mmCIF file with all atom_site columns, C-alpha atoms in Angstrom:
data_model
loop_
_atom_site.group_PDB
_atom_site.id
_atom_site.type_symbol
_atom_site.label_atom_id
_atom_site.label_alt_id
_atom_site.label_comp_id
_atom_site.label_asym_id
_atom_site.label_entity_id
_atom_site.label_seq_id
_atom_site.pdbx_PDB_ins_code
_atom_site.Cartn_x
_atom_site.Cartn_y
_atom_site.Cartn_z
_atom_site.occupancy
_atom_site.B_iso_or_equiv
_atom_site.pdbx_formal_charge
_atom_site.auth_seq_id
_atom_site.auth_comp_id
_atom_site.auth_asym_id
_atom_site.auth_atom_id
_atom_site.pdbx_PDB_model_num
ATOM 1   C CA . UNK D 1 1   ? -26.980 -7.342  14.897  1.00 0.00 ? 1   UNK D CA 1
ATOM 2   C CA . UNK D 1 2   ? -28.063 -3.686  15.820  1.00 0.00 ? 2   UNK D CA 1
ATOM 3   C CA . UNK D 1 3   ? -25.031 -2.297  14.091  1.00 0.00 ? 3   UNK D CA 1
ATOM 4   C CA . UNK D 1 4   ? -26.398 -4.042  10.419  1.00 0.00 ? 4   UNK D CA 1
ATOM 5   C CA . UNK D 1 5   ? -29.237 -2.356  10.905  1.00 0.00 ? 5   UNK D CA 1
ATOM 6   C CA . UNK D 1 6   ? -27.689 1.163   11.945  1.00 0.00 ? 6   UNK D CA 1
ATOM 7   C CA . UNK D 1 7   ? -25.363 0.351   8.758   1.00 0.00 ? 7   UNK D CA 1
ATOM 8   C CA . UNK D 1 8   ? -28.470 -0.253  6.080   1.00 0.00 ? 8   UNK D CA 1
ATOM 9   C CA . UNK D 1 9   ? -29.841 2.988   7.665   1.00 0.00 ? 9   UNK D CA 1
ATOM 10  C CA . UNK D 1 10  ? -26.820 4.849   7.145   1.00 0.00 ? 10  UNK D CA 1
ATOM 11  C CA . UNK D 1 11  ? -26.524 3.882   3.722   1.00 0.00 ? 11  UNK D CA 1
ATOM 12  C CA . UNK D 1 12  ? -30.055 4.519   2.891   1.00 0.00 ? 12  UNK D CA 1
ATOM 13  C CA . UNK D 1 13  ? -30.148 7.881   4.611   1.00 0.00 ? 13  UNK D CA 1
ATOM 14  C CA . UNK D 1 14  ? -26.563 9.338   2.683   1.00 0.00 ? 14  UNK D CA 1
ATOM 15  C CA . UNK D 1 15  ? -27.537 7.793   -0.776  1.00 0.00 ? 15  UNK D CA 1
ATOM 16  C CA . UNK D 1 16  ? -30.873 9.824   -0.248  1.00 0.00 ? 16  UNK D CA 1
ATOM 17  C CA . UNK D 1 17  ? -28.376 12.978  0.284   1.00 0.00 ? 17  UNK D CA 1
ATOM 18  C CA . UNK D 1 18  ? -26.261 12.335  -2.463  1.00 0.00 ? 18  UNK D CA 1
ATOM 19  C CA . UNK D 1 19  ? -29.622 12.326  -4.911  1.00 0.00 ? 19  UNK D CA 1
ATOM 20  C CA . UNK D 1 20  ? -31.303 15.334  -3.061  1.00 0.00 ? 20  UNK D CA 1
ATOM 21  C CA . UNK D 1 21  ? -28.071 17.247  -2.815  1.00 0.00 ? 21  UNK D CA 1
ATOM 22  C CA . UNK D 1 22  ? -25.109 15.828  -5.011  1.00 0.00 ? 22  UNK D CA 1
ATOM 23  C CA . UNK D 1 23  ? -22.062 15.075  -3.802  1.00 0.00 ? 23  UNK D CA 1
ATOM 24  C CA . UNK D 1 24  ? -20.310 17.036  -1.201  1.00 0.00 ? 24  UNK D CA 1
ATOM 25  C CA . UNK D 1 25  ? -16.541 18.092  -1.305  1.00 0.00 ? 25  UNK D CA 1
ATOM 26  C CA . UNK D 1 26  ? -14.316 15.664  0.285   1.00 0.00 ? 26  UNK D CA 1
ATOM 27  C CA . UNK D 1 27  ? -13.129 17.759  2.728   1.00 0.00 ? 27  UNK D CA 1
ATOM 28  C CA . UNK D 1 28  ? -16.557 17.549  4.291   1.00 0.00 ? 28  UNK D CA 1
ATOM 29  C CA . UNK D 1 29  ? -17.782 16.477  7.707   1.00 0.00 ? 29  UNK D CA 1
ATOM 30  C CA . UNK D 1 30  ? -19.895 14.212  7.735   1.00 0.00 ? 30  UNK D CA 1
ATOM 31  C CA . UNK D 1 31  ? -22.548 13.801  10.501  1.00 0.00 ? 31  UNK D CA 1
ATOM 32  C CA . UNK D 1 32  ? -24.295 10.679  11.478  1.00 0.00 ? 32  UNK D CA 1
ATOM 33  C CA . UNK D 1 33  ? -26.499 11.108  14.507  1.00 0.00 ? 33  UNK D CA 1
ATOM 34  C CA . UNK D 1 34  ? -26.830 8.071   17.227  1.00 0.00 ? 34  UNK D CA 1
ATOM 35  C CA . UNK D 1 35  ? -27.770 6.887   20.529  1.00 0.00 ? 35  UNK D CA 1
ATOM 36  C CA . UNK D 1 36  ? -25.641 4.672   22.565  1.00 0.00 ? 36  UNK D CA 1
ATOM 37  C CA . UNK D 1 37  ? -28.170 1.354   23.162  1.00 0.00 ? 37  UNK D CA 1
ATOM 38  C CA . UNK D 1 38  ? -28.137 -1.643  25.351  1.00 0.00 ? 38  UNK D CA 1
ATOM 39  C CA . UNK D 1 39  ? -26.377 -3.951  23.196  1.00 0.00 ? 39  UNK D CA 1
ATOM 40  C CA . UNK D 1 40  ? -23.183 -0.883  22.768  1.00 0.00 ? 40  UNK D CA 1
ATOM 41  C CA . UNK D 1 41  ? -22.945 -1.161  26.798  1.00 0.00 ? 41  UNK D CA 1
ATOM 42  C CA . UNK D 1 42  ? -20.408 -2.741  28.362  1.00 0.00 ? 42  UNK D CA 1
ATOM 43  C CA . UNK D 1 43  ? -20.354 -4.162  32.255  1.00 0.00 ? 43  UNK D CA 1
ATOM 44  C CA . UNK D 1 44  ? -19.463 -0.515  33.175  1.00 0.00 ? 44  UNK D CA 1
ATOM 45  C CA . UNK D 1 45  ? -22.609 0.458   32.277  1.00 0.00 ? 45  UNK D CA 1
ATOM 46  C CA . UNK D 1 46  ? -21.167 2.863   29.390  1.00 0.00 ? 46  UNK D CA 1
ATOM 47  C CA . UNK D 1 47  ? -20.364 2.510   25.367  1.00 0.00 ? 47  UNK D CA 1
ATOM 48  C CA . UNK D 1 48  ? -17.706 -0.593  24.926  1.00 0.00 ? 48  UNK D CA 1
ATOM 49  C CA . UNK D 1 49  ? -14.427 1.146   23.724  1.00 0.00 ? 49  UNK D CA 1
ATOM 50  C CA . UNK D 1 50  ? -14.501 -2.182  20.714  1.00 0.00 ? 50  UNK D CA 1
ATOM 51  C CA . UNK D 1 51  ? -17.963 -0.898  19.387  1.00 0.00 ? 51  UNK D CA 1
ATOM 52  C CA . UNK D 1 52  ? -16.546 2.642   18.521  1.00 0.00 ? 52  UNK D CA 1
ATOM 53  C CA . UNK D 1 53  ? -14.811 1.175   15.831  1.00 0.00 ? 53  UNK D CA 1
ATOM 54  C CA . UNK D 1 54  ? -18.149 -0.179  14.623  1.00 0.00 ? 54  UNK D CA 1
ATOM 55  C CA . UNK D 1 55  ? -19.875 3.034   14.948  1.00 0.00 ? 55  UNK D CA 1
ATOM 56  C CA . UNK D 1 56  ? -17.138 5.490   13.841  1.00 0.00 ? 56  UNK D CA 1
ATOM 57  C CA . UNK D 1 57  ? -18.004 2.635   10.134  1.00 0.00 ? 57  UNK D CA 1
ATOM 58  C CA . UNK D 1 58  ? -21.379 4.425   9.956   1.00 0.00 ? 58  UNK D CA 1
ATOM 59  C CA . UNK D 1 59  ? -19.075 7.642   9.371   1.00 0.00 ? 59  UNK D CA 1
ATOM 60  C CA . UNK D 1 60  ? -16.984 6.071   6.775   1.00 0.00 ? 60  UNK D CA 1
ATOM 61  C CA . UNK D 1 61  ? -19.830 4.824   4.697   1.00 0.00 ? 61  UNK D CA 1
ATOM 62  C CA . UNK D 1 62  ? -21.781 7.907   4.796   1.00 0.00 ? 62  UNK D CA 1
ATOM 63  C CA . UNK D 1 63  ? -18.456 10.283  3.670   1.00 0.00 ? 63  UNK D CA 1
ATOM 64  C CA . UNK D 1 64  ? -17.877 7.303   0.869   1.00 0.00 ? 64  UNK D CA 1
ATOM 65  C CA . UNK D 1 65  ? -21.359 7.749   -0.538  1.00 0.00 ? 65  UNK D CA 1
ATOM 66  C CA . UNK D 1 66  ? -21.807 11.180  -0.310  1.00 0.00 ? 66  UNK D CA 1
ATOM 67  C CA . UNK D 1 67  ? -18.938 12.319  -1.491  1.00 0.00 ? 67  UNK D CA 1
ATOM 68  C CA . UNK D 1 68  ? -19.632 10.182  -4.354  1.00 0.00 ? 68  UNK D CA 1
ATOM 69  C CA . UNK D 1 69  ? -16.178 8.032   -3.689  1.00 0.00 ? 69  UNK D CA 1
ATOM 70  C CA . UNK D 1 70  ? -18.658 4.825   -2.892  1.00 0.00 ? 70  UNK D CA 1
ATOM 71  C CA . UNK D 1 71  ? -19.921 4.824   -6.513  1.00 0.00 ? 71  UNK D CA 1
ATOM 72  C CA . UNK D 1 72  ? -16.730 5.213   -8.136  1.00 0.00 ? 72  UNK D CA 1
ATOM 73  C CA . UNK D 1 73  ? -14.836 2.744   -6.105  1.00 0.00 ? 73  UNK D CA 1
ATOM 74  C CA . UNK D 1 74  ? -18.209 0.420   -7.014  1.00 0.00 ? 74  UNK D CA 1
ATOM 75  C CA . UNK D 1 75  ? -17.613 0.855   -10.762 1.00 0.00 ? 75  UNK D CA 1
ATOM 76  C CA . UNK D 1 76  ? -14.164 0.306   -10.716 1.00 0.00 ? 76  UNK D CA 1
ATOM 77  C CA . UNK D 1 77  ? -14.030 -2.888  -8.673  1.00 0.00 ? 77  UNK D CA 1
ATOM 78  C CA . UNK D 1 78  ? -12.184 -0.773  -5.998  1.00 0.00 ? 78  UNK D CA 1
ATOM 79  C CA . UNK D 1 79  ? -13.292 -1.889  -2.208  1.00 0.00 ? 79  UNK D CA 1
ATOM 80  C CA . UNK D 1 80  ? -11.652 0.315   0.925   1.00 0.00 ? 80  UNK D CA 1
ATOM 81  C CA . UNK D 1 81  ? -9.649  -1.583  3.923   1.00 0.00 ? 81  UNK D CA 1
ATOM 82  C CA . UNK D 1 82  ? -9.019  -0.285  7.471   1.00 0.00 ? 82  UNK D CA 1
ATOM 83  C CA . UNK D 1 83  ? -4.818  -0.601  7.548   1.00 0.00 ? 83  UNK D CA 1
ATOM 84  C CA . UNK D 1 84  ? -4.567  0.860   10.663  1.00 0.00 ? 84  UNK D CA 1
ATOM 85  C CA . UNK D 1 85  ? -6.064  2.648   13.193  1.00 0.00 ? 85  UNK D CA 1
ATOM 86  C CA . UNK D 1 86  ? -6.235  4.265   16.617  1.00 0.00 ? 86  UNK D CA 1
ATOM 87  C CA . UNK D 1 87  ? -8.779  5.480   19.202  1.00 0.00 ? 87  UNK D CA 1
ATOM 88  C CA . UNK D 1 88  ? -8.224  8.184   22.092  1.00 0.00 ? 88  UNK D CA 1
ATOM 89  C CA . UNK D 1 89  ? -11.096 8.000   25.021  1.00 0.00 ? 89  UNK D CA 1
ATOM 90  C CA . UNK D 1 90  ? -12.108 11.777  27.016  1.00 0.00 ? 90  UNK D CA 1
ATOM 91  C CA . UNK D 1 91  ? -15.307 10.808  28.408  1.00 0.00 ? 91  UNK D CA 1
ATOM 92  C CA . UNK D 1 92  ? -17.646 7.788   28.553  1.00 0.00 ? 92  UNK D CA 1
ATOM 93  C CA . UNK D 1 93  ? -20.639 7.533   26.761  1.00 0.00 ? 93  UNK D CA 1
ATOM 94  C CA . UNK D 1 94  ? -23.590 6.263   28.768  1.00 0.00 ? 94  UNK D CA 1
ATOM 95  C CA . UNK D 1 95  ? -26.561 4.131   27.839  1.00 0.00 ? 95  UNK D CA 1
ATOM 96  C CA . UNK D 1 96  ? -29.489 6.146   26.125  1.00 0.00 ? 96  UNK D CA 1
ATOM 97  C CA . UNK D 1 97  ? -26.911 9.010   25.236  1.00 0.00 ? 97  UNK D CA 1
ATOM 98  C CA . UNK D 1 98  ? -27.644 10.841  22.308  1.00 0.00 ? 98  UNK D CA 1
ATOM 99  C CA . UNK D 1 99  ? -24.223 11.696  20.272  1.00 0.00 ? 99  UNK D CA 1
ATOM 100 C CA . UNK D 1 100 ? -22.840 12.974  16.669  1.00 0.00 ? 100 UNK D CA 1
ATOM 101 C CA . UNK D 1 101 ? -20.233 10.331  14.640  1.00 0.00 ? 101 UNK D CA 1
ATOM 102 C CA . UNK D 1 102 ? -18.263 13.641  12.971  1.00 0.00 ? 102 UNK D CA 1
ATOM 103 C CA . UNK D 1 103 ? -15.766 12.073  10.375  1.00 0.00 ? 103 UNK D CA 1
ATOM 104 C CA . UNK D 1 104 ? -13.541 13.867  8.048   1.00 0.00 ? 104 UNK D CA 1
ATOM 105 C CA . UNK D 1 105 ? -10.842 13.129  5.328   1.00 0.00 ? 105 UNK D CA 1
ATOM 106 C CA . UNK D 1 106 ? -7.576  14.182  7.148   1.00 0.00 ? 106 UNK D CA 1
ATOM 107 C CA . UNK D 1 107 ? -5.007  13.769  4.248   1.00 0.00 ? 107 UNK D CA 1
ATOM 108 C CA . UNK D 1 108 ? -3.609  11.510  2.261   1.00 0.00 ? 108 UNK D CA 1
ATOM 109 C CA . UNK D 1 109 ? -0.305  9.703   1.664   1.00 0.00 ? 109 UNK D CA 1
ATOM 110 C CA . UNK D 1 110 ? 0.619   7.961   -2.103  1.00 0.00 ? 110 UNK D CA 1
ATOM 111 C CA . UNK D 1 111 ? -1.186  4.303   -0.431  1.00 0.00 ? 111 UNK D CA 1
ATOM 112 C CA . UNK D 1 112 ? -3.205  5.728   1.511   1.00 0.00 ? 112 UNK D CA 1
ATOM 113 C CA . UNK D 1 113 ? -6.468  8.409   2.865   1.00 0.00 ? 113 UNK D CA 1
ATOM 114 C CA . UNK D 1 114 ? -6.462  8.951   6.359   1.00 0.00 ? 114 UNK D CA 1
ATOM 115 C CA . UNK D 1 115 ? -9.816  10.304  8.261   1.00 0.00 ? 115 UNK D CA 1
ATOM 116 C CA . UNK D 1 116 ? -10.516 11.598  11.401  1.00 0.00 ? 116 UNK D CA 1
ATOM 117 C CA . UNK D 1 117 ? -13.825 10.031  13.142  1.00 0.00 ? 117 UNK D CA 1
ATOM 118 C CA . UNK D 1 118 ? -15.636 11.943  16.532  1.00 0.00 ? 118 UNK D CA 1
ATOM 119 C CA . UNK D 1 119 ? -17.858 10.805  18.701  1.00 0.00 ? 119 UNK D CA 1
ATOM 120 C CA . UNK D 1 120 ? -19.137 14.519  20.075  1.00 0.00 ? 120 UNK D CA 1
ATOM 121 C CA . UNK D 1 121 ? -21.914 15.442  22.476  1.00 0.00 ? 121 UNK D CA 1
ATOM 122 C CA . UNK D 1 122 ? -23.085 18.936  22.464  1.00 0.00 ? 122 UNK D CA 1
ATOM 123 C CA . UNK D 1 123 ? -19.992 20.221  20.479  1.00 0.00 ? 123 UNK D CA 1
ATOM 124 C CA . UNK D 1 124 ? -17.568 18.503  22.983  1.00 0.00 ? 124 UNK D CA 1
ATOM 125 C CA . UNK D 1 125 ? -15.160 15.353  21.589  1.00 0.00 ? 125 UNK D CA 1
ATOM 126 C CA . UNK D 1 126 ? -15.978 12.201  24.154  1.00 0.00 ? 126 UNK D CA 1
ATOM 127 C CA . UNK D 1 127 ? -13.631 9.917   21.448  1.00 0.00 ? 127 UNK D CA 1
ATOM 128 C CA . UNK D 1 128 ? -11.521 10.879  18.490  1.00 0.00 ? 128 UNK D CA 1
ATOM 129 C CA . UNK D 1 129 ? -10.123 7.943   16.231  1.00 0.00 ? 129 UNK D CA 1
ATOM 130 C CA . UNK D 1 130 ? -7.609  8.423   13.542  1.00 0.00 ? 130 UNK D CA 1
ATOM 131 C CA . UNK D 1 131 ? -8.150  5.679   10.439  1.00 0.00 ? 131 UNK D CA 1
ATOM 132 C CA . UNK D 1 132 ? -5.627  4.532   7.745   1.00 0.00 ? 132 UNK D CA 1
ATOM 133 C CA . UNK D 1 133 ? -7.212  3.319   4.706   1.00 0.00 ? 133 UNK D CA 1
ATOM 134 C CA . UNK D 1 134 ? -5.950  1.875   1.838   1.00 0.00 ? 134 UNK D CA 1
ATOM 135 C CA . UNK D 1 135 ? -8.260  1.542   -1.537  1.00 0.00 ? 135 UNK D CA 1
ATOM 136 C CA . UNK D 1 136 ? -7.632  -2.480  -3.374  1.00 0.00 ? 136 UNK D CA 1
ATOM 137 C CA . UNK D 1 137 ? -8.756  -3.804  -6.735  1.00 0.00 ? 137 UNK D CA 1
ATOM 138 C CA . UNK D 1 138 ? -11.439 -7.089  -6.445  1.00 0.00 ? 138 UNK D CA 1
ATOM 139 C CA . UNK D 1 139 ? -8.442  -8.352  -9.102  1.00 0.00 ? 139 UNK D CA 1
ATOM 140 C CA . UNK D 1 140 ? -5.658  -7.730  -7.123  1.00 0.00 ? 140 UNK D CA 1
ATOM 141 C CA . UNK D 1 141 ? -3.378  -4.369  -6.140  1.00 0.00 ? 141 UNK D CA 1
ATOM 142 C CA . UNK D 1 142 ? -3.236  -0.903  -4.559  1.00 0.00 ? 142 UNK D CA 1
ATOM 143 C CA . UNK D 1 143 ? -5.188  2.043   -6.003  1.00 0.00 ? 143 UNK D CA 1
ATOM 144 C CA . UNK D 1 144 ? -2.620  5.219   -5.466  1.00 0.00 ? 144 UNK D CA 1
ATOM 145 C CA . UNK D 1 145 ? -4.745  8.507   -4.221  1.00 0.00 ? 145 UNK D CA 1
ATOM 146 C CA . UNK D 1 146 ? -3.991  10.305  -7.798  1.00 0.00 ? 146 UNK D CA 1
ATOM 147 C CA . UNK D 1 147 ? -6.333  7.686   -9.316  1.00 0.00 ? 147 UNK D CA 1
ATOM 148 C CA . UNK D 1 148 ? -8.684  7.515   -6.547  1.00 0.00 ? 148 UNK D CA 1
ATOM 149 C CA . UNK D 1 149 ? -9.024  11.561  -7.174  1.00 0.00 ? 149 UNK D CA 1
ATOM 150 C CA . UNK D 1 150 ? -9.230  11.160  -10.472 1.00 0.00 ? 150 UNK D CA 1
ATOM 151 C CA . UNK D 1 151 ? -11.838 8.917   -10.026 1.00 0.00 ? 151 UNK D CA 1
ATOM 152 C CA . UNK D 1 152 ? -14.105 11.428  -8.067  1.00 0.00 ? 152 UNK D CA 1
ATOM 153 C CA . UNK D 1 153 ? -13.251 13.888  -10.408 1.00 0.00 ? 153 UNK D CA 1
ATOM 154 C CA . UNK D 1 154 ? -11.959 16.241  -8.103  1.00 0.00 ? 154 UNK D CA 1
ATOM 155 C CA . UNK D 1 155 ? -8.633  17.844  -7.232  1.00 0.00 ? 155 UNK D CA 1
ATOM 156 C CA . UNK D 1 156 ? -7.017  16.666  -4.680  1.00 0.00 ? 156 UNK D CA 1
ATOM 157 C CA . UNK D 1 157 ? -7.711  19.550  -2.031  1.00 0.00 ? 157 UNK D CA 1
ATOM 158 C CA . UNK D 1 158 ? -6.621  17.547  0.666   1.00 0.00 ? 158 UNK D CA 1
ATOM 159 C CA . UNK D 1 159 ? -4.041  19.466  3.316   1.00 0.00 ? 159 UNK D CA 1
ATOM 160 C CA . UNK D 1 160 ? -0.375  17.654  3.668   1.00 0.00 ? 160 UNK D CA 1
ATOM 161 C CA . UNK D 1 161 ? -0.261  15.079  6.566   1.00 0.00 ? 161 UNK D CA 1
ATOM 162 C CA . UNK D 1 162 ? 1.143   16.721  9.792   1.00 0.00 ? 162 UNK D CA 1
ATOM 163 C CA . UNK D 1 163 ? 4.098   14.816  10.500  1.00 0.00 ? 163 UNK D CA 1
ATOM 164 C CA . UNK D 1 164 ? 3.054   13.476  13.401  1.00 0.00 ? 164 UNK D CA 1
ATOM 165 C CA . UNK D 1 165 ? 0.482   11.343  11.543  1.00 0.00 ? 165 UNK D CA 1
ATOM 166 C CA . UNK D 1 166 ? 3.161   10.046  9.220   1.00 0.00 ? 166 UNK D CA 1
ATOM 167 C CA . UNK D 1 167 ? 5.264   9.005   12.409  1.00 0.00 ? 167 UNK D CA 1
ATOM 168 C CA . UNK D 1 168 ? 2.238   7.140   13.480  1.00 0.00 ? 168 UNK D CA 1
ATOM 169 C CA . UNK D 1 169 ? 1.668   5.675   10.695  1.00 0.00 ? 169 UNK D CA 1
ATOM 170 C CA . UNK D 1 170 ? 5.092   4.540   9.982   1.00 0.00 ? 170 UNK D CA 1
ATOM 171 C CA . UNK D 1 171 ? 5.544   2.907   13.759  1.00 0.00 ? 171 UNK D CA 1
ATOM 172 C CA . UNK D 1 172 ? 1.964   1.121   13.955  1.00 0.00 ? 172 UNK D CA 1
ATOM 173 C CA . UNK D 1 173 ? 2.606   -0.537  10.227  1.00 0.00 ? 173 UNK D CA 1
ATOM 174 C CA . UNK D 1 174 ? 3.118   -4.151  10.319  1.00 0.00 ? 174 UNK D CA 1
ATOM 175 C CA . UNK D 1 175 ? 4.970   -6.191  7.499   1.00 0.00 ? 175 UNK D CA 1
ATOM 176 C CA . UNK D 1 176 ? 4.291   -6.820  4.204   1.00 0.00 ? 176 UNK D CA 1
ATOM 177 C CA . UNK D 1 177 ? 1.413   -9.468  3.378   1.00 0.00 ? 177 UNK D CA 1
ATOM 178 C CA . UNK D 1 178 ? 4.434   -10.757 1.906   1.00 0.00 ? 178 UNK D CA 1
ATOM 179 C CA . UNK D 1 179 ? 6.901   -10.526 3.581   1.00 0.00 ? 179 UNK D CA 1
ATOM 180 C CA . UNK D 1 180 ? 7.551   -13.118 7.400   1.00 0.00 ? 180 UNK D CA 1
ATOM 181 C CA . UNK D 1 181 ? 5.474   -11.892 10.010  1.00 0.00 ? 181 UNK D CA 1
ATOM 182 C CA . UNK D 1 182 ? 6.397   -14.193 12.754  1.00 0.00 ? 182 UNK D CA 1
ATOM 183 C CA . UNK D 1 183 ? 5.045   -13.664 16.485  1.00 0.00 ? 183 UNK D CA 1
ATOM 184 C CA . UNK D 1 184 ? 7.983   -13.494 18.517  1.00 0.00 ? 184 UNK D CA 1
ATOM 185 C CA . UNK D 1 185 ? 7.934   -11.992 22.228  1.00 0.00 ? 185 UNK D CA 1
ATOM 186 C CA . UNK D 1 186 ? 10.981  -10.556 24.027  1.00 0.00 ? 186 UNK D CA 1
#
């Protein structure tokens, strides 16, 4: 439950940016500051690798809103799926630690954004998570990054994807929705 409220507060706090400030370019990082808490903690006594998914969220929604994509996408009828992702661990976070969610737009493909998400404690990375997201209409279908740029009314400033993330991509996708997707071990 602590993660709705971290969520409502995270909203609140970036649409209060976006008024004070406007929106931000999207090749922003956002920063969304947090303390690991009892109900993160795992039996080990330090942050449960399944809750930074949750937490590296609170970085999504605050780059969505304050770079002004969360509006657009809300006008449109556009909502934002997680397609794929992965996390790499360097150090555990520990109960009552104070650390920085640092998330970024990494690049795009034509289906797809991909962002980087950090959990960081004074400057160093603890856990880095790369995210594949893919932008759907409520009535059905993939938005393509021109129109989600053209949406924000921005140019697409975005670097190319290094190859390796492209690789990744590629090897982690599952099929189709429609396409057979039976679950068959060797």
């Amino acid at each position: 439950m602590n993660v709705w409220w971290r969520t409502l507060l995270t909203i609140m706090r970036a649409k209060a940016m976006l008024r004070r400030n406007g929106p931000i370019p999207p090749r922003s990082v956002g920063r969304v500051r947090l303390t690991t808490l009892p109900t993160d903690i795992d039996l080990l006594m330090h942050m449960n690798n399944g809750r930074y998914a949750s937490l590296f969220d609170l970085g999504r929604f605050d780059l969505l809103i304050r770079t002004g994509l969360w509006d657009a996408m809300n006008e449109r009828d556009w909502y934002a799926v997680v397609a794929s992702e992965t996390v790499t661990f360097r150090k555990s976070l520990q109960l009552w630690q104070r650390f920085t969610v640092e998330s970024r737009l990494y690049g795009h493909d034509d289906k797809a954004v991909y962002q980087i998400h950090r959990a960081v404690v004074g400057g160093e990375v603890y856990a880095e998570m790369i995210v594949r997201a893919r932008f759907l209409r409520k009535t059905g279908g993939v938005v393509n990054t021109d129109e989600l740029f053209a949406a924000l009314g921005r140019p697409d400033d975005l670097p190319p994807l290094p190859g390796w993330v492209s690789d990744w991509a590629d090897g982690a996708a599952l099929p189709s929705t429609r396409a057979a997707a039976p679950s068959l071990w060797d």
